[in-house]
Coordinates of C-alpha atoms and ligand atoms in Angstrom, one line a residue:
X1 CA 26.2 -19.9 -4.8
X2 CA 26.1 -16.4 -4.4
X3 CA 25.0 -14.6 -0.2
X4 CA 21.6 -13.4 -2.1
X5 CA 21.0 -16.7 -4.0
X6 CA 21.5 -18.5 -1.0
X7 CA 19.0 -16.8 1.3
X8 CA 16.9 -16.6 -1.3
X9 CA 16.8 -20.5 -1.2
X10 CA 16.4 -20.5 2.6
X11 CA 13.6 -17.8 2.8
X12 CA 11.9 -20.2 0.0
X13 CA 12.3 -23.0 2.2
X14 CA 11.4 -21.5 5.6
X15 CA 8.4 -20.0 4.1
X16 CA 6.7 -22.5 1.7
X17 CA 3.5 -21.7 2.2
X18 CA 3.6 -17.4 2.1
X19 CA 3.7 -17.4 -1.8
X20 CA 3.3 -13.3 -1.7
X21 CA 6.2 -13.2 0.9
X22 CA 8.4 -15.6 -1.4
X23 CA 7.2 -13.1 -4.5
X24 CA 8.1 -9.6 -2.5
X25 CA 11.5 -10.5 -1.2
X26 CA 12.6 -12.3 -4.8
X27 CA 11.5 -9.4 -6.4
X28 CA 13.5 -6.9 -4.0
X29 CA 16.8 -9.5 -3.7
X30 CA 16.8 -9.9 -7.5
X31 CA 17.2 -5.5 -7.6
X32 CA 19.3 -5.6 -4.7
X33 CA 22.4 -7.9 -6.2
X34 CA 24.8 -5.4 -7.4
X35 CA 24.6 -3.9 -4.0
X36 CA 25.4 -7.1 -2.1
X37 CA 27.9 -8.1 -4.5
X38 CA 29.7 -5.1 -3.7
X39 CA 29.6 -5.9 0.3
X40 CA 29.1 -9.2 0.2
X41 CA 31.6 -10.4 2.9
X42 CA 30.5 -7.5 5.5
X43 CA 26.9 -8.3 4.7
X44 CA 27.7 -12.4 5.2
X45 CA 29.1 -11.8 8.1
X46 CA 26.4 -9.9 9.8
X47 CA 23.6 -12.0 8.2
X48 CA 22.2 -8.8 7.0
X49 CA 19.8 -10.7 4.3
X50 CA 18.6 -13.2 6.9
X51 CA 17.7 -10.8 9.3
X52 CA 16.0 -7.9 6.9
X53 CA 13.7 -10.4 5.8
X54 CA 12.8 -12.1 9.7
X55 CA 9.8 -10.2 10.7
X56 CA 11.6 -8.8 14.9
X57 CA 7.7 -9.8 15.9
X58 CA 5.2 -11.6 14.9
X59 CA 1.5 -11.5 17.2
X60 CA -1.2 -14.0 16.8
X61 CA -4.4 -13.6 18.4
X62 CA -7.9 -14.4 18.8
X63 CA -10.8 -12.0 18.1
X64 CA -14.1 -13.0 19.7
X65 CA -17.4 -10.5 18.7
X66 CA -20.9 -10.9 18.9
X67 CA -23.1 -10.0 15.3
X68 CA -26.7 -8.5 15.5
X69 CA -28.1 -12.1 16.0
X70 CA -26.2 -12.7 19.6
X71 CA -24.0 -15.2 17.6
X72 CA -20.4 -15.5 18.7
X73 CA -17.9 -15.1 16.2
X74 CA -14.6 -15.5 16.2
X75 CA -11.5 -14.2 13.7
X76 CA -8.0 -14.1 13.6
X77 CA -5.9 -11.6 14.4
X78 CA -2.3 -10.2 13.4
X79 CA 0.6 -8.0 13.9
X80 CA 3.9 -7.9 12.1
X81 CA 6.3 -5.9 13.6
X82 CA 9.3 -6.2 10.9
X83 CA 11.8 -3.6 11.5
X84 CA 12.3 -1.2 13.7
X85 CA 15.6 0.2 12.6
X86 CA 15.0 4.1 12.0
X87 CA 11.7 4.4 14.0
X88 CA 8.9 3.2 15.3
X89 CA 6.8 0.0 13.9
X90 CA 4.8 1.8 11.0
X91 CA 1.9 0.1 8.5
X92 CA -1.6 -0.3 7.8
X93 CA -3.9 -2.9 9.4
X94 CA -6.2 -4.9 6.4
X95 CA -9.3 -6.3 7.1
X96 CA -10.4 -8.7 5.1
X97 CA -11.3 -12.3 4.6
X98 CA -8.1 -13.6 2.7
X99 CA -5.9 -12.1 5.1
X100 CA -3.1 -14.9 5.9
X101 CA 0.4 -14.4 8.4
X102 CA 1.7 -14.4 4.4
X103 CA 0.4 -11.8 3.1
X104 CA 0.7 -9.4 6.2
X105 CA 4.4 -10.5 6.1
X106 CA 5.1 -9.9 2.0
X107 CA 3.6 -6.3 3.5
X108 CA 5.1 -5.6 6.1
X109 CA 8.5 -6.2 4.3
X110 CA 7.7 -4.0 1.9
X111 CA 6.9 -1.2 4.2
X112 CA 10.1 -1.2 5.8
X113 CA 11.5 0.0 2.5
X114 CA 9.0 2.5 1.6
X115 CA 9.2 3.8 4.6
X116 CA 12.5 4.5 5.0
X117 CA 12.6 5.9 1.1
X118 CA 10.0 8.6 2.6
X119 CA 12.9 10.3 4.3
X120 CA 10.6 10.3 7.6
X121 CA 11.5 7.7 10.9
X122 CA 9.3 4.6 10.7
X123 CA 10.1 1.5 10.9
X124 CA 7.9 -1.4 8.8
X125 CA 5.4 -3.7 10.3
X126 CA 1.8 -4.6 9.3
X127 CA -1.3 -6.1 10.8
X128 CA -5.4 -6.9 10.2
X129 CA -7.7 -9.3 10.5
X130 CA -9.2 -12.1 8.5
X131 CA -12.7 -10.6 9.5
X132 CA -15.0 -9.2 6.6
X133 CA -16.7 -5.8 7.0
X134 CA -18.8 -6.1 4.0
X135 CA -22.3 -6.1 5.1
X136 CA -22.0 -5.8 8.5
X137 CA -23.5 -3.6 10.5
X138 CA -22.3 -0.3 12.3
X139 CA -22.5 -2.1 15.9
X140 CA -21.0 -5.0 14.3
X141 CA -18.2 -3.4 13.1
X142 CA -17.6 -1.2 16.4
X143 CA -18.0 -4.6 18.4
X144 CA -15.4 -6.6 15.9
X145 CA -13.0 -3.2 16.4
X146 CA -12.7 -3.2 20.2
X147 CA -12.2 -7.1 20.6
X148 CA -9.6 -6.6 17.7
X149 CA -7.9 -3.8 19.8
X150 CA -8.4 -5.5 23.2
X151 CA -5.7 -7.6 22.3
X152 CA -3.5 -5.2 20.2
X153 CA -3.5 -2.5 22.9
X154 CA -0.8 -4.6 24.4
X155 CA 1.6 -4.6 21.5
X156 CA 1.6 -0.8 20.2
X157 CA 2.2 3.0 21.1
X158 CA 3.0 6.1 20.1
X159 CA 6.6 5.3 20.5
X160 CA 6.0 1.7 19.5
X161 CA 4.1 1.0 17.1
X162 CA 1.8 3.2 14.9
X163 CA -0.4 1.3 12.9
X164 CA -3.1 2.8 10.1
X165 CA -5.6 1.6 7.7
X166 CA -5.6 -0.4 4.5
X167 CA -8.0 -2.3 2.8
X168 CA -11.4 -2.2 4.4
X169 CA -10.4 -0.4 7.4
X170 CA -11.0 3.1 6.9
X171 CA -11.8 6.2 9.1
X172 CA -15.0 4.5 11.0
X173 CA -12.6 1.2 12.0
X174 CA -9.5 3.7 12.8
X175 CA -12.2 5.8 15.2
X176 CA -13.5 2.9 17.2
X177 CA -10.1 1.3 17.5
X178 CA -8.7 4.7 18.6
X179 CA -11.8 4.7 21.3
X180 CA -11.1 2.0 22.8
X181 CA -7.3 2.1 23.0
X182 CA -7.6 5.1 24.7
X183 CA -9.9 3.2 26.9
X184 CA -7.7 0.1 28.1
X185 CA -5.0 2.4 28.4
X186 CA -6.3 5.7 29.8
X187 CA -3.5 7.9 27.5
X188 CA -4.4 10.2 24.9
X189 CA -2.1 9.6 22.6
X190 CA -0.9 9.5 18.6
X191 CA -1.1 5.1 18.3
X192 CA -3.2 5.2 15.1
X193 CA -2.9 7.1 12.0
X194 CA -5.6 8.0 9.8
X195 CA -7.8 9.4 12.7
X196 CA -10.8 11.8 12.8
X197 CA -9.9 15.4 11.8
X198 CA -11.7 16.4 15.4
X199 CA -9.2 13.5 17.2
X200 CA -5.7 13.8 16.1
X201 CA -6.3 13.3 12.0
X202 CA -4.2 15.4 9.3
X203 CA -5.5 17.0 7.1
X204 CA -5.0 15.6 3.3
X205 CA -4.0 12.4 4.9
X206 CA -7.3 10.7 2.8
X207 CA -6.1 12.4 -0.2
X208 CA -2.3 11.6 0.6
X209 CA -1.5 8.3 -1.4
X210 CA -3.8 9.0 -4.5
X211 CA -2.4 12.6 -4.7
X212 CA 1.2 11.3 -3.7
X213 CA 0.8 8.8 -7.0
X214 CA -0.1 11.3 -9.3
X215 CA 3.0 13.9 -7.9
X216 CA 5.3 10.9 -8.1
X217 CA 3.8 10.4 -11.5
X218 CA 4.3 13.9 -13.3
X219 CA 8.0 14.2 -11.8
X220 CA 8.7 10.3 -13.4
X221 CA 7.3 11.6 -16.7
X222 CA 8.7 15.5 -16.5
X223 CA 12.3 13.7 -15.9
X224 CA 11.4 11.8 -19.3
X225 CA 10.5 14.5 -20.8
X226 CA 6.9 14.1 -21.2
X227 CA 4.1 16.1 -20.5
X228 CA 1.2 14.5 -18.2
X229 CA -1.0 16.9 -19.0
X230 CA -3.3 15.9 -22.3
X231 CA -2.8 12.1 -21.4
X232 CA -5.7 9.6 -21.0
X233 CA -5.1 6.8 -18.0
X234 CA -6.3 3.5 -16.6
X235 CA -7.1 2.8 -13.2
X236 CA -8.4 0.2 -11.5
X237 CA -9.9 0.3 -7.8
X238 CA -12.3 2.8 -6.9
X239 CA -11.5 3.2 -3.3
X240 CA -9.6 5.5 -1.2
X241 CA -6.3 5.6 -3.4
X242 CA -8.3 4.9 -6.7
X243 CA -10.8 8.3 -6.4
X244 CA -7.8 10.4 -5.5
X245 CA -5.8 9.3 -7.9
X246 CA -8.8 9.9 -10.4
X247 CA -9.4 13.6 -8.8
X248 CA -5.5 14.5 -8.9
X249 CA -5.1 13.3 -12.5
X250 CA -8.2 15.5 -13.9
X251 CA -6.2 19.0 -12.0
X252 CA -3.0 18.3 -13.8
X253 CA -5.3 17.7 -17.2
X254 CA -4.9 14.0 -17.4
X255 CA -8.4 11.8 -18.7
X256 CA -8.9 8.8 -16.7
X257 CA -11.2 6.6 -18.4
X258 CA -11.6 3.2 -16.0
X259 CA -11.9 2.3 -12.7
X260 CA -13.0 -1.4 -10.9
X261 CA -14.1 -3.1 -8.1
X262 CA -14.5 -6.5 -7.0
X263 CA -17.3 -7.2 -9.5
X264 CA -17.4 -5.4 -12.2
X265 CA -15.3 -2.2 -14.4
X266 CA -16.4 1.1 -15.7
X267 CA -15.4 2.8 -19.4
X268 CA -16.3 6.4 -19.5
X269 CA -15.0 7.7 -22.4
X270 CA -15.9 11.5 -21.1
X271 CA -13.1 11.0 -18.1
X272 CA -14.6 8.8 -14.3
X273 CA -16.2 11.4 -12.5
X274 CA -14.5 11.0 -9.4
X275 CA -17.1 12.6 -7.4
X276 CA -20.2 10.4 -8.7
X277 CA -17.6 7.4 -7.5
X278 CA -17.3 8.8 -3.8
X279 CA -21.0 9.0 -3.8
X280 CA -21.0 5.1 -4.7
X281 CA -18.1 3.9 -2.9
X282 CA -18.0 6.0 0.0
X283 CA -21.3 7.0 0.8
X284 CA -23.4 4.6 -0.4
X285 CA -20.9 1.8 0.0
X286 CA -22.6 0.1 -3.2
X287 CA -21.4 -1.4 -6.6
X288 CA -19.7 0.3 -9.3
X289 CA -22.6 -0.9 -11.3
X290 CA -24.4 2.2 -10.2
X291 CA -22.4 4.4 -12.4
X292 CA -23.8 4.3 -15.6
X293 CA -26.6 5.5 -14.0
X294 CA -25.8 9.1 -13.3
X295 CA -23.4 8.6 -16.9
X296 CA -25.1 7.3 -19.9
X297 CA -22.0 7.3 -22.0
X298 CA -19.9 4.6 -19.8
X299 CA -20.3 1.3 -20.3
X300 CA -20.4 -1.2 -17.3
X301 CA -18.6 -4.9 -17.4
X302 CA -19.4 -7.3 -14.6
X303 CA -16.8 -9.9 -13.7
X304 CA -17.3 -13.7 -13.9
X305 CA -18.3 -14.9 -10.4
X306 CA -14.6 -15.4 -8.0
X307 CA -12.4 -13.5 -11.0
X308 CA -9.7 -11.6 -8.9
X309 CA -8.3 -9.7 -12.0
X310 CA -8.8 -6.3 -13.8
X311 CA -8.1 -7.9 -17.3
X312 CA -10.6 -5.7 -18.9
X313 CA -9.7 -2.5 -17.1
X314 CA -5.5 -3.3 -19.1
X315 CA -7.5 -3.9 -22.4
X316 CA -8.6 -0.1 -23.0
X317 CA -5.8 2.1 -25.3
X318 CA -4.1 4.7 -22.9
X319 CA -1.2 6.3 -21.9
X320 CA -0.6 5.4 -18.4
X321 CA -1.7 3.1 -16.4
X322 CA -2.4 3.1 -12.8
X323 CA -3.2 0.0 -10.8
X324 CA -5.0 1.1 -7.4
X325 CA -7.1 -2.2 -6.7
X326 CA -5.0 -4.7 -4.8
X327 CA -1.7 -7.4 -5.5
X328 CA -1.5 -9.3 -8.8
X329 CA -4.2 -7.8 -10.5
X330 CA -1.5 -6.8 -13.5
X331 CA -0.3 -10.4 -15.6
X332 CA 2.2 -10.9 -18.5
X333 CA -1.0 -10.9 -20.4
X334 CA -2.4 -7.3 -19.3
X335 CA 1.2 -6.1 -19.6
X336 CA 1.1 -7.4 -23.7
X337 CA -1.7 -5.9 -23.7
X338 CA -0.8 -2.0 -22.2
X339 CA 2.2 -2.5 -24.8
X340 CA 0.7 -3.4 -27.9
X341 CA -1.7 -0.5 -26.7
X342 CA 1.3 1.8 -26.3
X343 CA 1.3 2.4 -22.7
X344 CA 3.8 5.5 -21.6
X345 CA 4.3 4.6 -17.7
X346 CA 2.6 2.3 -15.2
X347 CA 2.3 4.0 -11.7
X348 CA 1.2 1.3 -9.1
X349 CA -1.2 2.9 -6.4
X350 CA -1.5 -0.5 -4.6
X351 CA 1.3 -2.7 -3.3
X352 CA 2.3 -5.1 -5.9
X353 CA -0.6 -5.5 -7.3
X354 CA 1.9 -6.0 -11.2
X355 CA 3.1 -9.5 -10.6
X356 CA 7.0 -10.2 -11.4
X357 CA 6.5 -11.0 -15.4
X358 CA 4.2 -8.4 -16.2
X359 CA 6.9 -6.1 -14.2
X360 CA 9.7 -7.4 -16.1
X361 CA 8.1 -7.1 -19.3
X362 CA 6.7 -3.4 -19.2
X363 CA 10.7 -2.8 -18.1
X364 CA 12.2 -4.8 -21.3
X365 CA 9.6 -2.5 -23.5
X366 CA 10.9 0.5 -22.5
X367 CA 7.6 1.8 -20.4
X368 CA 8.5 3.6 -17.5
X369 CA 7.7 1.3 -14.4
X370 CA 7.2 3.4 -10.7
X371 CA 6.9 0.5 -8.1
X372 CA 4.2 0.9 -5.0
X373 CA 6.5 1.0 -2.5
X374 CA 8.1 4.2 -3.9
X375 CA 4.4 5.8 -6.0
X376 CA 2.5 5.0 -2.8
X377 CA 4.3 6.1 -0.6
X378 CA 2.7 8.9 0.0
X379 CA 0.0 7.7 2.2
X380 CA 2.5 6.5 4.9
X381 CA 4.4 9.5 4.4
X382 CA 1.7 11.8 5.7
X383 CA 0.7 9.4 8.4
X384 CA 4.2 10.0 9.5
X385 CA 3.1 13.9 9.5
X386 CA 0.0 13.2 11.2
X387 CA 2.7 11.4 13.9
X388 CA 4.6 14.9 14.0
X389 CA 1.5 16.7 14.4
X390 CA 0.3 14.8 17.5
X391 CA 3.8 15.0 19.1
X392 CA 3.5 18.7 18.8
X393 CA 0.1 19.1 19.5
X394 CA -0.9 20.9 16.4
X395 CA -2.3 20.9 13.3
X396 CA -0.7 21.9 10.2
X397 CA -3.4 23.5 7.0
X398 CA -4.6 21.2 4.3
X399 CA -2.0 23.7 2.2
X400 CA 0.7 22.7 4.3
X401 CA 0.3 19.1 4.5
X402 CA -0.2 18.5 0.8
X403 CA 3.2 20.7 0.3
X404 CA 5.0 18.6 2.2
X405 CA 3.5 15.3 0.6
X406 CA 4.5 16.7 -2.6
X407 CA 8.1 17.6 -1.7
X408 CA 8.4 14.4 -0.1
X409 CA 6.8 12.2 -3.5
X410 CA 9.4 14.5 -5.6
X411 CA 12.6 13.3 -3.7
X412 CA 11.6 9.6 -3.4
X413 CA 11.4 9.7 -7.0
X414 CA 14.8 11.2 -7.2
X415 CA 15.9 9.2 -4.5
X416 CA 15.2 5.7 -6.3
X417 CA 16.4 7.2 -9.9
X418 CA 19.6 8.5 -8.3
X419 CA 20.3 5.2 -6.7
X420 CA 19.4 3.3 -9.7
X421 CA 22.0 5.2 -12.1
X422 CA 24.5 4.7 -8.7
X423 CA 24.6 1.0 -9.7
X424 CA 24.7 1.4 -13.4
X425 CA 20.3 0.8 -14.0
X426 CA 19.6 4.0 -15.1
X427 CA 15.4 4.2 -15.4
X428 CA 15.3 1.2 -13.9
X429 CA 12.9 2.5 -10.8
X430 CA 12.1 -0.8 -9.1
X431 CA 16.0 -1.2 -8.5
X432 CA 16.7 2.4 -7.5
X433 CA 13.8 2.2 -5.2
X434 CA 15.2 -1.2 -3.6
X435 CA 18.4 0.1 -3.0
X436 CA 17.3 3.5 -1.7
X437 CA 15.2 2.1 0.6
X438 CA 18.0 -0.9 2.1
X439 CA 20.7 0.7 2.2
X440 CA 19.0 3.5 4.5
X441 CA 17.7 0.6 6.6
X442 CA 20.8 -1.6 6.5
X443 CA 23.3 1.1 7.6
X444 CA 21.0 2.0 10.8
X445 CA 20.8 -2.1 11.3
X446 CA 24.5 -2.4 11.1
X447 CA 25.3 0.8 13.2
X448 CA 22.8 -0.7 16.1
X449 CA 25.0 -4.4 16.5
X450 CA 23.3 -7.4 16.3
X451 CA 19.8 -6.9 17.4
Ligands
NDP501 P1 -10.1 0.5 -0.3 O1 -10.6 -0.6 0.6 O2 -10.5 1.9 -0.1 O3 -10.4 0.2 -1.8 C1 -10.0 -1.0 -2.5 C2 -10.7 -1.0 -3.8 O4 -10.2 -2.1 -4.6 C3 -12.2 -1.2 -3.7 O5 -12.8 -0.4 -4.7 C4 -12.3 -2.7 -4.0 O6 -13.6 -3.0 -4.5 C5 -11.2 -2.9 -5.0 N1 -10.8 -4.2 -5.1 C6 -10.5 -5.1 -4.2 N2 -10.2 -6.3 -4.7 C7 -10.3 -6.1 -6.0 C8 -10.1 -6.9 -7.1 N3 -9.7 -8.2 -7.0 N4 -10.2 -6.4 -8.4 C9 -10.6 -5.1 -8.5 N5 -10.8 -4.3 -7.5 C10 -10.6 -4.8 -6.3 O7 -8.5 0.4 -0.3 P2 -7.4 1.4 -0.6 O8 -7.8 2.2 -1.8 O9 -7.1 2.1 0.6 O10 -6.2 0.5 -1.0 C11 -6.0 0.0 -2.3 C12 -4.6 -0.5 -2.4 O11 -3.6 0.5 -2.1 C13 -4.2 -1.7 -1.5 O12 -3.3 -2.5 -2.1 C14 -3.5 -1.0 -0.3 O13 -2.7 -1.9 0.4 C15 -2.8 0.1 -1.1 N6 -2.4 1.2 -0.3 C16 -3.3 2.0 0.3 C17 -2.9 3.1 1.0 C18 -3.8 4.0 1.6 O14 -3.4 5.1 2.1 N7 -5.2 3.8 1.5 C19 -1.5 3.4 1.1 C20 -0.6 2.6 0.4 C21 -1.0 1.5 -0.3 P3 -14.9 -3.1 -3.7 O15 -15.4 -1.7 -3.6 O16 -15.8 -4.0 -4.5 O17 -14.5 -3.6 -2.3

């Protein structure tokens, strides 16, 4: 059996019940086998495989709050710190009630690799909670953020471990976490990114991974020789990655006609007003529902009760198509569908949110296929930024900031098709992006012993 095909089987084994772990490291070991073959002795020998894909830390803990009604609750909360190879412990924490050790782990692991493709020094980890913010509260929320960061205080820093937001925490939960870190630990420092424009924030950082999708985006289609400009699009989400997405892709003179949330989807034929969503979303924190409200034209679809899929979102005729929900919200049958449609490129905003078929199919049909870690990476990237900024005590203009994000989205897309025609796979991004991102790690792993 060959080094990859045997770890895979142990990784299986040791981590039967993380399904979305299993999935992320098949899916990066699978691109990674021309790479190992070519090393495979050297690699062997210093269990390179086994140790890239053992998180260096995993914290457990308990998270004890009190809701409007004096009742004690009680949550769990995580931190995986995976790799600290080329920097500091870097990734989002997600709050939200299906978060499991698995899924922060199949996370984590893929942040170590889009981090290191951003060029920038962070190392991978990931965190959250499985707490629920929907319909809480303000005091509910700031009281379920300071017991969460009692406990994590003690495992993070500046020069530690820099952890962000993700799904449902956003710039309220980064603020009272930053509040009270800075409370248990008396220091005024950079430990969170994603912070308050008045505390520490970057500028464009809340634009940076929708923006970063759609810079990623054009260069992937420029280098195939296609325009995006004219082209209609699919998205799905409509949060912090979805609107931006939506507002980027209307300046360079795409049409995006759909967007989703947990319940139900939107059509607007005219192009989503991105703007009308940020008043629903982000404002008024309600359902996408509203929407046809302020547009007559769209047409709203609610979901059956528990359905965890865009399906109807991947049924509507368009060029590209850019997943922004959350993982495995893309199947073989979407993917049919997108093709027989004649989708151009699919562009994921979220992480894995195409599962390994549908992946595999758009790539046998010739669409062009960007994977998250490499098209999202631009959220991470200028958290790393806002990390530069706080070391230096400035702040860079909005102008600035998104200059950088954009150089940096340009050469990960080079970065992953360079290293994908290196091994022979031209256009073949999920590879390139794989490799890019592991060998950068690996050679920093191997040049620091065995640690
Ligand atoms: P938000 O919490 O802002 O928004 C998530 C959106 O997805 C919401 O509109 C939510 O709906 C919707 N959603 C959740 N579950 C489903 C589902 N099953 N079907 C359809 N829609 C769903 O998160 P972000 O926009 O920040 O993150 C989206 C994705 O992008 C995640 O995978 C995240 O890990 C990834 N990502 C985010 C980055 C960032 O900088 N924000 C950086 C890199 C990756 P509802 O409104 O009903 O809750």
């Amino acid at each position: 059996m060959s080094y990859v095909d045997e770890v895979l089987e142990l990784v299986k084994e040791k981590n039967a019940s993380e399904p979305l772990f299993i999935q992320a490291v098949t899916e990066v070991f699978e691109s990674l086998k021309p790479v190992i073959e070519a090393n495979e002795a050297l690699y062997r020998r210093e269990a390179i495989l086994e140790r890239i894909t053992e998180p260096e830390r995993q914290i457990k803990f308990r998270v004890p709050w009190v809701d409007d009604n004096g009742q004690v609750r009680v949550n769990t909360g995580y931190r995986v710190q995976f790799n600290s190879a080329i920097g500091p412990y870097k990734g989002g924490l997600r709050l939200d009630k299906s978060v499991t050790l698995g899924m922060l782990k199949f996370l984590g692991f893929e942040q170590v690799f889009k981090n290191a493709l951003t060029t920038l020094p962070m190392g991978g980890g990931k965190g959250g909670c499985d707490f629920d913010p929907k319909g809480k509260s303000d005091r509910e929320i700031m009281a379920f953020c300071q017991s969460f960061m009692t406990e994590l205080c003690k495992h993070i820093g500046a020069d530690t471990d820099v952890p962000a937001g993700d799904l449902g925490t956003g710039g309220r939960e980064i603020g009272y976490m930053f509040g009270q870190y800075k409370r248990l630990k008396n220091v005024y420092e950079g430990v969170l990114t994603g912070k308050g424009l008045t505390f520490g924030g970057s500028l464009a950082r809340t634009e940076a991974t929708g923006y970063g999708l759609l810079y990623f985006t054009k260069e992937m289609l420029a280098c195939n020789g296609i325009d995006i400009a004219g082209k209609t699009a699919a998205v799905s989400g409509s949060g912090n990655v979805a609107i931006y997405a939506i507002q980027k892709a209307e300046q360079m003179g795409a049409k995006v006609v759909t967007c989703s949330d947990r319940k139900g989807w939107i059509y607007d034929p005219e192009g989503v007003d991105y703007k009308i969503l940020k008043d629903i979303k982000e404002v008024k924190r309600t359902s996408l529902a509203e929407y046809v409200n302020y547009r007559p034209n769209a047409k709203y679809t609610a979901k059956a009760e528990g359905d965890n899929m865009d399906h109807g979102v991947w049924t509507v005729k368009v060029d590209l198509a850019l997943p922004c929900g959350r993982e495995n919200t893309i199947d073989l049958e979407d993917a049919k569908n997108l093709v027989a449609n004649g989708v151009t490129a699919v562009a994921e905003g979220a992480n894995m949110p195409t599962n390994l078929e549908a992946t595999k199919y758009f790539q046998e049909n010739g669409v062009l296929f960007a994977p998250g870690k490499a098209s999202n990476a631009g959220g991470v990237a200028t958290s790393g930024l806002e990390m530069s900024q706080n070391s230096e005590r400035l702040s860079w203009s909005f102008e600035e900031v998104d200059a950088k994000l954009h150089d940096i989205m340009v050469s990960i897309f080079h970065a992953a098709d360079d290293a994908a025609k290196k091994y022979g796979m031209e256009g073949n991004y999920v590879a390139g992006a794989n490799i890019a991102g592991f060998e950068k790690v690996v050679n920093a792993m191997l040049a620091q012993g065995v640690c």
